[in-house]
Coordinates of C-alpha atoms in Angstrom, one line a residue:
X1 CA -20.9 -26.1 -43.0
X2 CA -20.6 -25.7 -39.3
X3 CA -18.9 -28.3 -37.2
X4 CA -20.9 -30.0 -34.5
X5 CA -21.7 -28.0 -31.4
X6 CA -20.5 -30.7 -29.0
X7 CA -21.7 -30.2 -25.5
X8 CA -23.3 -26.8 -26.1
X9 CA -26.6 -26.0 -24.5
X10 CA -29.8 -24.6 -25.7
X11 CA -30.9 -21.7 -23.4
X12 CA -34.5 -20.7 -23.9
X13 CA -34.5 -17.4 -22.0
X14 CA -34.4 -14.3 -24.2
X15 CA -31.4 -12.1 -23.8
X16 CA -29.7 -9.1 -25.4
X17 CA -30.7 -5.5 -26.1
X18 CA -31.9 -6.5 -29.6
X19 CA -34.8 -8.6 -28.2
X20 CA -37.6 -6.2 -29.0
X21 CA -36.6 -5.9 -32.6
X22 CA -36.1 -9.7 -32.9
X23 CA -39.6 -10.2 -31.3
X24 CA -41.1 -8.0 -34.0
X25 CA -39.2 -9.8 -36.7
X26 CA -40.5 -13.1 -35.3
X27 CA -44.1 -11.8 -35.3
X28 CA -43.7 -10.8 -39.0
X29 CA -42.3 -14.2 -39.8
X30 CA -45.2 -16.0 -38.0
X31 CA -47.7 -14.1 -40.1
X32 CA -45.8 -14.6 -43.3
X33 CA -45.6 -18.4 -42.7
X34 CA -49.1 -18.5 -41.3
X35 CA -48.0 -20.3 -38.1
X36 CA -48.6 -19.9 -34.4
X37 CA -44.9 -19.8 -33.4
X38 CA -41.7 -18.3 -34.7
X39 CA -38.3 -18.3 -33.0
X40 CA -34.9 -16.7 -33.6
X41 CA -31.9 -18.3 -31.9
X42 CA -28.3 -17.2 -31.8
X43 CA -25.3 -19.5 -31.4
X44 CA -22.0 -18.2 -29.8
X45 CA -20.1 -21.5 -30.1
X46 CA -21.1 -22.7 -26.7
X47 CA -24.7 -21.9 -26.1
X48 CA -27.8 -21.3 -28.2
X49 CA -30.0 -18.5 -26.9
X50 CA -33.5 -17.4 -27.8
X51 CA -33.0 -13.9 -29.1
X52 CA -36.6 -13.2 -30.1
X53 CA -39.9 -15.1 -30.4
X54 CA -43.6 -14.9 -31.1
X55 CA -46.2 -17.4 -29.8
X56 CA -43.5 -19.5 -28.0
X57 CA -45.3 -22.2 -26.1
X58 CA -45.3 -22.0 -22.3
X59 CA -43.7 -25.4 -22.1
X60 CA -40.4 -24.0 -23.2
X61 CA -40.3 -21.8 -20.1
X62 CA -40.1 -25.0 -17.9
X63 CA -36.9 -26.1 -19.6
X64 CA -34.4 -23.3 -19.3
X65 CA -31.6 -25.2 -21.1
X66 CA -31.1 -28.5 -22.9
X67 CA -28.2 -30.2 -24.8
X68 CA -28.2 -28.8 -28.3
X69 CA -27.9 -32.3 -29.7
X70 CA -31.4 -33.1 -28.4
X71 CA -33.1 -30.0 -30.0
X72 CA -34.3 -29.3 -33.5
X73 CA -32.2 -26.1 -33.6
X74 CA -29.3 -28.4 -32.9
X75 CA -30.1 -30.5 -36.0
X76 CA -29.8 -27.3 -38.1
X77 CA -26.5 -26.3 -36.5
X78 CA -25.1 -29.7 -36.8
X79 CA -26.0 -30.3 -40.4
X80 CA -25.7 -26.8 -41.7
X81 CA -28.8 -27.2 -43.8
X82 CA -32.5 -26.4 -43.3
X83 CA -34.5 -28.9 -41.2
X84 CA -38.2 -29.2 -42.4
X85 CA -40.5 -31.6 -40.4
X86 CA -44.2 -32.1 -41.2
X87 CA -45.0 -34.2 -38.1
X88 CA -42.7 -34.1 -35.1
X89 CA -44.1 -37.3 -33.6
X90 CA -43.4 -39.5 -36.6
X91 CA -40.2 -38.0 -37.9
X92 CA -37.2 -40.1 -36.8
X93 CA -34.9 -37.1 -36.8
X94 CA -36.7 -35.7 -33.7
X95 CA -34.8 -36.8 -30.6
X96 CA -36.9 -38.6 -28.0
X97 CA -35.9 -36.0 -25.3
X98 CA -36.4 -33.0 -27.6
X99 CA -38.2 -30.0 -25.9
X100 CA -40.6 -29.8 -28.8
X101 CA -42.3 -33.1 -27.7
X102 CA -43.4 -31.5 -24.5
X103 CA -44.9 -28.4 -26.1
X104 CA -47.6 -29.8 -28.5
X105 CA -45.8 -28.4 -31.6
X106 CA -46.4 -30.8 -34.4
X107 CA -44.5 -29.2 -37.4
X108 CA -41.2 -27.4 -37.6
X109 CA -39.1 -25.6 -40.2
X110 CA -35.7 -24.2 -39.3
X111 CA -33.1 -22.4 -41.5
X112 CA -29.5 -21.5 -40.5
X113 CA -28.5 -17.9 -40.0
X114 CA -25.1 -17.2 -41.4
X115 CA -22.7 -14.3 -40.9
X116 CA -21.0 -12.6 -43.8
X117 CA -18.2 -15.2 -43.7
X118 CA -20.7 -18.0 -44.1
X119 CA -20.4 -19.3 -40.5
X120 CA -23.6 -20.4 -38.8
X121 CA -24.5 -18.0 -36.0
X122 CA -28.1 -18.9 -35.3
X123 CA -31.3 -20.5 -36.4
X124 CA -34.5 -19.0 -37.7
X125 CA -37.5 -21.4 -37.1
X126 CA -41.2 -21.6 -37.4
X127 CA -43.6 -24.2 -35.8
X128 CA -47.2 -24.9 -35.3
X129 CA -49.5 -27.2 -33.3
X130 CA -50.8 -29.0 -36.4
X131 CA -49.1 -31.2 -38.8
X132 CA -48.6 -29.7 -42.3
X133 CA -46.9 -30.0 -45.6
X134 CA -44.8 -26.9 -45.9
X135 CA -45.3 -25.0 -49.1
X136 CA -42.4 -23.6 -51.1
X137 CA -43.6 -20.1 -50.4
X138 CA -43.7 -20.7 -46.7
X139 CA -40.2 -22.1 -46.6
X140 CA -38.9 -19.3 -48.8
X141 CA -40.3 -16.8 -46.3
X142 CA -38.4 -18.6 -43.5
X143 CA -35.2 -18.6 -45.6
X144 CA -35.6 -14.9 -46.4
X145 CA -36.2 -14.2 -42.7
X146 CA -33.0 -16.2 -41.7
X147 CA -31.0 -14.0 -44.1
X148 CA -32.6 -10.9 -42.7
X149 CA -31.8 -12.0 -39.2
X150 CA -28.0 -11.8 -39.8
X151 CA -27.8 -8.3 -38.5
X152 CA -29.8 -9.1 -35.3
X153 CA -27.6 -12.1 -34.6
X154 CA -24.4 -10.3 -35.4
X155 CA -25.3 -7.4 -33.2
X156 CA -26.3 -9.6 -30.3
X157 CA -23.1 -11.7 -30.5
X158 CA -20.9 -8.7 -30.8
X159 CA -22.5 -7.1 -27.8
X160 CA -22.3 -10.4 -25.9
X161 CA -18.6 -10.7 -26.7
X162 CA -18.1 -7.1 -25.7
X163 CA -19.9 -7.7 -22.4
X164 CA -17.8 -10.8 -21.8
X165 CA -14.6 -8.9 -22.6
X166 CA -15.6 -6.1 -20.3
X167 CA -16.4 -8.5 -17.5
X168 CA -13.1 -10.2 -18.0
X169 CA -11.2 -6.9 -18.0
X170 CA -13.1 -5.6 -14.9
X171 CA -12.4 -8.9 -13.0
X172 CA -8.7 -8.7 -14.1
X173 CA -8.4 -5.1 -12.9
X174 CA -10.2 -5.7 -9.7
X175 CA -7.8 -8.6 -9.0
X176 CA -4.8 -6.3 -9.1
X177 CA -3.2 -4.9 -5.9
X178 CA -2.2 -1.9 -8.0
X179 CA -4.7 1.0 -8.1
X180 CA -6.2 1.9 -11.5
X181 CA -8.4 4.8 -12.5
X182 CA -9.6 5.6 -16.0
X183 CA -11.8 8.1 -17.8
X184 CA -13.2 8.4 -21.4
X185 CA -12.3 11.0 -24.0
X186 CA -15.0 13.4 -22.6
X187 CA -13.5 13.2 -19.1
X188 CA -16.2 11.0 -17.6
X189 CA -14.9 8.5 -15.0
X190 CA -15.4 4.9 -16.3
X191 CA -13.3 2.9 -13.9
X192 CA -11.8 2.9 -10.4
X193 CA -10.7 -0.6 -9.5
X194 CA -11.2 -2.5 -6.3
X195 CA -7.7 -1.8 -4.9
X196 CA -8.0 2.0 -5.4
X197 CA -11.6 2.1 -4.1
X198 CA -10.4 0.2 -0.9
X199 CA -7.6 2.6 -0.4
X200 CA -9.8 5.7 -0.8
X201 CA -12.7 4.1 1.1
X202 CA -15.2 4.9 -1.7
X203 CA -17.8 2.8 -3.5
X204 CA -19.0 3.3 -7.0
X205 CA -17.4 6.1 -9.0
X206 CA -19.2 8.5 -11.3
X207 CA -19.0 12.1 -12.4
X208 CA -16.1 13.7 -14.3
X209 CA -12.4 13.2 -13.9
X210 CA -12.0 16.8 -12.8
X211 CA -14.4 16.3 -9.9
X212 CA -12.8 13.0 -9.0
X213 CA -9.2 14.5 -9.1
X214 CA -10.4 17.5 -7.0
X215 CA -11.7 15.2 -4.3
X216 CA -8.6 13.1 -4.2
X217 CA -6.8 13.6 -0.8
X218 CA -3.4 13.9 -2.4
X219 CA -0.2 15.9 -1.8
X220 CA 3.4 15.9 -3.0
X221 CA 6.0 14.2 -0.7
X222 CA 6.6 17.5 1.1
X223 CA 2.9 17.8 1.9
X224 CA 1.9 20.5 -0.6
X225 CA -1.6 19.9 -2.0
X226 CA -1.7 18.8 -5.7
X227 CA -4.2 20.7 -7.8
X228 CA -6.6 18.7 -9.9
X229 CA -5.1 19.9 -13.1
X230 CA -1.7 18.5 -12.0
X231 CA -3.1 15.0 -11.3
X232 CA -1.7 12.3 -13.5
X233 CA -5.1 11.3 -14.8
X234 CA -6.0 14.8 -16.1
X235 CA -2.5 15.4 -17.5
X236 CA -2.8 12.1 -19.4
X237 CA -6.3 13.1 -20.6
X238 CA -4.6 16.1 -22.2
X239 CA -2.1 13.9 -24.0
X240 CA 0.8 14.0 -21.6
X241 CA 2.5 10.7 -20.5
X242 CA 3.4 10.9 -16.7
X243 CA 5.9 8.5 -15.2
X244 CA 7.1 8.2 -11.6
X245 CA 5.2 11.1 -10.0
X246 CA 5.4 10.5 -6.3
X247 CA 2.3 11.4 -4.4
X248 CA 1.1 11.1 -0.8
X249 CA -2.5 9.9 -0.3
X250 CA -3.9 11.0 3.1
X251 CA -6.7 8.5 4.0
X252 CA -8.0 7.1 7.2
X253 CA -5.6 9.3 9.2
X254 CA -2.6 7.7 7.5
X255 CA -0.2 8.8 4.8
X256 CA 0.8 6.3 2.0
X257 CA 3.3 7.0 -0.7
X258 CA 2.4 6.2 -4.3
X259 CA 4.2 6.3 -7.6
X260 CA 1.6 7.4 -10.1
X261 CA 1.9 6.9 -13.8
X262 CA -0.6 8.5 -16.3
X263 CA -1.1 7.3 -19.9
X264 CA -3.3 8.7 -22.7
X265 CA -5.5 6.0 -24.4
X266 CA -5.7 6.4 -28.2
X267 CA -7.0 4.3 -31.1
X268 CA -4.7 2.8 -33.7
X269 CA -5.3 5.9 -35.7
X270 CA -4.3 8.2 -32.9
X271 CA -7.8 9.3 -31.9
X272 CA -8.1 10.1 -28.2
X273 CA -10.2 7.6 -26.3
X274 CA -9.5 8.5 -22.7
X275 CA -6.8 8.2 -20.1
X276 CA -5.7 5.9 -17.3
X277 CA -3.7 6.5 -14.1
X278 CA -1.9 3.7 -12.3
X279 CA -1.2 4.0 -8.6
X280 CA 1.8 1.9 -7.3
X281 CA 2.0 1.8 -3.5
X282 CA 5.7 2.3 -2.6
X283 CA 5.2 3.0 1.1
X284 CA 6.9 -0.2 2.2
X285 CA 9.7 0.1 -0.3
X286 CA 10.3 3.7 0.7
X287 CA 10.5 2.7 4.4
X288 CA 12.8 -0.2 3.4
X289 CA 15.1 2.2 1.5
X290 CA 15.2 4.6 4.5
X291 CA 15.9 1.8 6.9
X292 CA 18.7 0.5 4.6
X293 CA 20.2 4.0 4.5
X294 CA 19.9 4.2 8.3
X295 CA 21.6 0.8 8.6
X296 CA 24.3 1.8 6.3
X297 CA 24.9 5.0 8.1
X298 CA 24.8 3.2 11.5
X299 CA 27.3 0.7 10.2
X300 CA 29.6 3.5 9.1
X301 CA 29.2 5.3 12.4
X302 CA 29.9 2.1 14.3
X303 CA 33.1 1.4 12.3
X304 CA 34.1 5.0 13.0
X305 CA 33.4 4.5 16.6
X306 CA 35.5 1.3 16.7
X307 CA 38.2 3.0 14.7
X308 CA 38.5 6.0 17.1
X309 CA 36.8 5.4 20.5
X310 CA 38.2 1.8 20.8
X311 CA 41.5 2.2 19.1
X312 CA 42.6 5.3 21.0
X313 CA 42.3 3.9 24.6
X314 CA 43.7 0.6 23.4
X315 CA 46.7 2.3 21.9
X316 CA 47.3 4.2 25.2
X317 CA 47.0 1.0 27.2
X318 CA 49.4 -0.7 24.8
X319 CA 51.9 2.1 25.0
X320 CA 51.9 2.1 28.9
X321 CA 52.2 -1.6 29.0
X322 CA 55.2 -1.4 26.6
X323 CA 56.7 1.2 28.9
X324 CA 56.1 -0.9 32.0
X325 CA 57.4 -4.0 30.3
X326 CA 60.7 -2.2 29.4
X327 CA 61.1 -0.5 32.7
X328 CA 64.0 -1.4 35.0
X329 CA 62.8 -4.0 37.5
X330 CA 64.5 -1.8 40.2
X331 CA 62.4 1.2 39.3
X332 CA 60.5 2.5 42.3
X333 CA 56.7 1.9 42.2
X334 CA 56.0 5.6 42.7
X335 CA 57.7 6.3 39.3
X336 CA 55.5 3.7 37.6
X337 CA 52.2 5.0 39.1
X338 CA 51.5 7.6 36.4
X339 CA 51.7 5.0 33.7
X340 CA 49.4 2.6 35.7
X341 CA 46.9 5.5 36.2
X342 CA 46.9 6.3 32.5
X343 CA 46.3 2.7 31.5
X344 CA 43.5 2.6 34.1
X345 CA 41.8 5.7 32.7
X346 CA 41.9 4.3 29.2
X347 CA 40.5 1.0 30.6
X348 CA 37.7 2.8 32.3
X349 CA 36.9 4.6 29.1
X350 CA 36.7 1.3 27.2
X351 CA 34.5 -0.2 29.9
X352 CA 32.1 2.7 29.8
X353 CA 31.8 2.4 26.0
X354 CA 31.2 -1.4 26.1
X355 CA 28.6 -0.8 28.9
X356 CA 26.8 1.7 26.8
X357 CA 26.7 -0.5 23.8
X358 CA 25.4 -3.5 25.8
X359 CA 22.9 -1.2 27.6
X360 CA 21.7 0.2 24.2
X361 CA 21.3 -3.3 22.8
X362 CA 19.3 -4.5 25.9
X363 CA 17.0 -1.5 25.7
X364 CA 16.5 -1.9 22.0
X365 CA 15.7 -5.6 22.3
X366 CA 13.5 -5.3 25.4
X367 CA 15.9 -7.5 27.4
X368 CA 16.2 -4.9 30.2
X369 CA 12.8 -4.9 31.9
X370 CA 11.9 -1.8 34.1
X371 CA 11.7 -2.3 37.8
X372 CA 8.9 0.0 38.5
X373 CA 8.3 1.4 42.0
X374 CA 6.9 4.4 43.7
X375 CA 9.8 6.8 44.1
X376 CA 10.5 10.4 45.1
X377 CA 11.7 11.8 41.8
X378 CA 12.7 15.1 43.4
X379 CA 15.1 13.3 45.8
X380 CA 16.6 11.1 43.1
X381 CA 17.3 14.2 40.8
X382 CA 18.8 16.2 43.7
X383 CA 21.0 13.3 44.8
X384 CA 22.2 12.7 41.2
X385 CA 23.0 16.3 40.7
X386 CA 24.9 16.4 43.9
X387 CA 27.1 13.5 42.7
X388 CA 28.1 15.6 39.6
X389 CA 29.2 18.6 41.7
X390 CA 32.9 17.7 41.6
X391 CA 32.8 17.1 37.9
X392 CA 31.3 20.6 37.4
X393 CA 33.8 22.2 39.8
X394 CA 36.7 20.7 37.9
X395 CA 35.6 22.8 34.8
X396 CA 34.7 25.8 36.9
X397 CA 31.0 25.3 35.9
X398 CA 28.3 26.6 38.1
X399 CA 25.8 23.7 38.7
X400 CA 22.4 24.5 40.1
X401 CA 19.4 22.4 40.9
X402 CA 15.8 23.5 41.5
X403 CA 13.2 20.9 42.5
X404 CA 10.0 21.0 44.6
X405 CA 9.7 18.9 47.7
X406 CA 8.4 15.4 47.3
X407 CA 7.5 14.6 43.7
X408 CA 6.0 11.1 43.7
X409 CA 6.5 9.1 40.5
X410 CA 6.0 5.5 39.5
X411 CA 9.3 4.7 37.7
X412 CA 12.5 2.6 37.6
X413 CA 14.8 4.3 40.2
X414 CA 18.0 3.2 38.6
X415 CA 16.9 4.3 35.1
X416 CA 15.8 7.7 36.3
X417 CA 19.2 8.3 37.9
X418 CA 20.8 7.1 34.7
X419 CA 18.6 9.5 32.7
X420 CA 19.6 12.5 34.8
X421 CA 23.3 11.5 34.7
X422 CA 23.3 11.2 30.9
X423 CA 21.7 14.7 30.6
X424 CA 24.2 16.2 33.0
X425 CA 27.2 14.5 31.4
X426 CA 26.1 15.9 28.0
X427 CA 25.6 19.5 29.4
X428 CA 28.9 19.5 31.3
X429 CA 30.8 18.1 28.3
X430 CA 29.6 20.9 25.9
X431 CA 29.8 23.8 28.3
X432 CA 33.1 25.6 28.4
X433 CA 34.9 26.7 31.6
X434 CA 33.0 29.4 33.5
X435 CA 29.6 28.4 32.2
X436 CA 26.5 27.3 34.0
X437 CA 24.2 24.2 34.0
X438 CA 20.8 24.5 35.6
X439 CA 18.6 21.4 36.4
X440 CA 15.0 22.1 37.0
X441 CA 12.1 19.8 38.0
X442 CA 8.5 21.1 37.6
X443 CA 5.1 19.5 37.9
X444 CA 1.7 19.9 36.4
X445 CA -1.5 17.9 37.0
X446 CA -0.6 15.7 34.0
X447 CA 3.2 15.7 33.7
X448 CA 6.5 16.0 35.5
X449 CA 9.0 18.0 33.5
X450 CA 12.8 17.8 33.9
X451 CA 15.0 20.3 32.1
X452 CA 18.7 20.6 31.9
X453 CA 19.8 23.9 30.4
X454 CA 23.4 24.9 29.8
X455 CA 25.3 27.9 28.4
X456 CA 27.5 25.8 26.2
X457 CA 28.2 25.8 22.5
X458 CA 24.7 25.1 21.5
X459 CA 23.3 22.9 18.7
X460 CA 22.9 24.3 15.1
X461 CA 19.3 24.1 13.9
X462 CA 20.1 21.6 11.1
X463 CA 21.6 19.2 13.7
X464 CA 18.7 19.3 16.1
X465 CA 16.6 16.6 14.3
X466 CA 19.6 14.2 14.6
X467 CA 20.8 14.6 18.2
X468 CA 19.0 11.5 19.5
X469 CA 20.3 9.3 16.6
X470 CA 22.8 6.7 17.7
X471 CA 26.5 7.5 17.1
X472 CA 25.6 11.0 16.0
X473 CA 28.1 13.6 17.0
X474 CA 27.8 17.2 15.9
X475 CA 30.4 19.3 14.1
X476 CA 31.4 21.1 17.3
X477 CA 32.3 17.8 19.0
X478 CA 34.5 16.9 16.1
X479 CA 36.2 20.3 15.9
X480 CA 36.9 20.6 19.6
X481 CA 37.7 16.9 20.1
X482 CA 35.1 16.5 22.8
X483 CA 35.2 12.9 23.9
X484 CA 32.0 10.8 23.6
X485 CA 30.4 8.0 21.8
X486 CA 27.2 9.5 20.4
X487 CA 25.1 7.0 22.4
X488 CA 24.2 8.9 25.6
X489 CA 21.2 10.8 24.3
X490 CA 20.0 7.7 22.4
X491 CA 19.9 5.8 25.7
X492 CA 18.2 8.8 27.3
X493 CA 15.5 8.7 24.6
X494 CA 15.0 5.0 25.0
X495 CA 14.6 5.3 28.8
X496 CA 12.2 8.2 28.4
X497 CA 10.1 6.3 25.9
X498 CA 10.0 3.2 28.0
X499 CA 8.4 5.4 30.7
X500 CA 5.9 6.6 28.1
X501 CA 7.5 10.1 28.1
X502 CA 9.0 12.4 25.5
X503 CA 12.3 14.1 25.2
X504 CA 13.4 17.0 23.0
X505 CA 16.3 19.4 22.5
X506 CA 16.4 23.1 21.7
X507 CA 18.2 26.3 22.4
X508 CA 18.5 27.8 25.9
X509 CA 15.7 30.5 25.9
X510 CA 17.4 32.4 28.8
X511 CA 20.8 32.6 27.1
X512 CA 22.1 33.6 23.7
X513 CA 24.0 30.4 23.6
X514 CA 23.5 26.9 25.0
X515 CA 21.1 24.0 24.9
X516 CA 18.0 22.9 26.8
X517 CA 17.1 19.2 27.0
X518 CA 13.6 18.7 28.3
X519 CA 12.0 15.4 29.5
X520 CA 8.3 15.2 30.1
X521 CA 6.9 12.1 32.0
X522 CA 3.2 11.4 32.6
X523 CA 2.3 11.5 36.3

C-alpha cells in the first residue's frame, strides 16, 4: 500500500512521448466500460500527471493543478485500493473542492496502477455525466486496463526521470568553469558545455567529433597545429586515456593555454559508449609559474650583484681606510693621495650602482614622471656623444656621430640624454682597444631611429633574447671581467617604452663582429 502523497499536486496537462498510445488505451477503456470519459494518470512521488485521456471534460483544462488530497485520484493513491463512486454529489468521500464537482461528472471508478514491485505509480479511471451502479464487468475492465497500463506508466516515469537526470547533468556541467566536450560511441557530438562554448565563441554544437576537432583552433605550446586525429577527444573515442596534454587555443586574437584530458566512456561491461575531453585553463597558473621563476632568478641575480658589485668596492674602500688609519701621521699628503683616489673611485662605483637601482625602481613603479617638452633630439644626441669622447679616446676607440640638422621631438630631455649615455657606455665597454663605435640618428615620416653600432665582441644568438633582462650579464662579460651591473640596458628599455618606442639588439650588419642597438621612437 502506498503512503500518503502529502503535498503532491495533480497536474491535468498531458505530458510524455507515450501520450498517443495512452490516449488510444483510454479510448478503448471508455468503450469497454461504456462511459464518456477515461483517464490514465501517473504518479512520480511528487506530482500526478494526466498521461492519456478520452472525453476529458473541458472543465479540467481550467484547473492546471490541484492538491492531490482534494482529488479522486488522490483517494486511490492514498488508500491503495480502488475507489468506486456511483454519485459524486452525494458520496461523502468526494472532497468539496474536488475538480470533478466543476465538470459535471456524476460517477467515477478509479483503480491503482502498480509497477512490478507493487508500488503505486498511477491511477486508471473512468467517469460519466450520469449516476450509475457500476457492474462487476465494467469494474473488471477498468482493473484489467490498470494492469495493462503498467508499461505506459513505467515508460513515462523512466523517461521523465531520464529527462530530469539529463537536465541536472546539463545544468551541473554548464555551471563548471572547466570546459567539457563529449561525443557518443558513433562519434556524434552530444555536449559542449557553457564554459567551452564561451571560450570558443560558438553556440549549439552538432555534427561529428571529427568535424568539431578539425575546426578547433588549437596548437601545441610551440605553435604547431594539432591534427584532428591527435585531439584528446578523438584519441579517447578510440580507447586511449589522455592526461596532461598541453594545448594552446587561439581565439579572439588571444592565446590561452589548456591542459586537456581525454577519457573513454564505457558501460559496466566494457562496451564503448563515447568519449569526453576536459579542458583545464592553466594560462594564469602558467604565467604565475613563469613569474615565480623570473622572481627567483632575479633574487639570485640580485644576491650575486650584492655579493660582487657591492662587496668589491666596499672591500677596496675598507682596505684603503685601513692603510690610511695605520699610516704615520707625519706621512706627506702627496703619498696618501693614491689611496684616497682609489677609495673615491670605489665610492663612485657604489654610488652609480645605488643610483641605477633607485632609478630602475622608480621607473618600474611609475614614481619618475616624464617631463615632456619639445626638444632638438639631434642636438641632444650630438652633445651627449661629445661628452663621451674622452672615454673613447682612453681606449683608443674611434667614436663617430652622424645626425641630421634639427630633429624636433617631444620627449623628456634628461631621459633622452640618459638613454644615449647608456647605449654609449655599453658599446664602449664591450669594444676592445682600436675598435669603432658609430652613433647614427635617422628620420622617417613616422619614426626617429637612433642606432649605436660597435665592432666589439658581439652577442651570441642565444643571449639576444635576454640582453634587456635586469641583472643579465653575458658569458663574455664574465670571462673578460668587464665591470657592470646588468641594469643599463634594462633602464634603456624602460625609458624607450615610456616614450612609446621600441628597442632591440642584433649583430652589426657592417662588420663581422659587433653589436647594433636600435631605438625607434614615434614622431
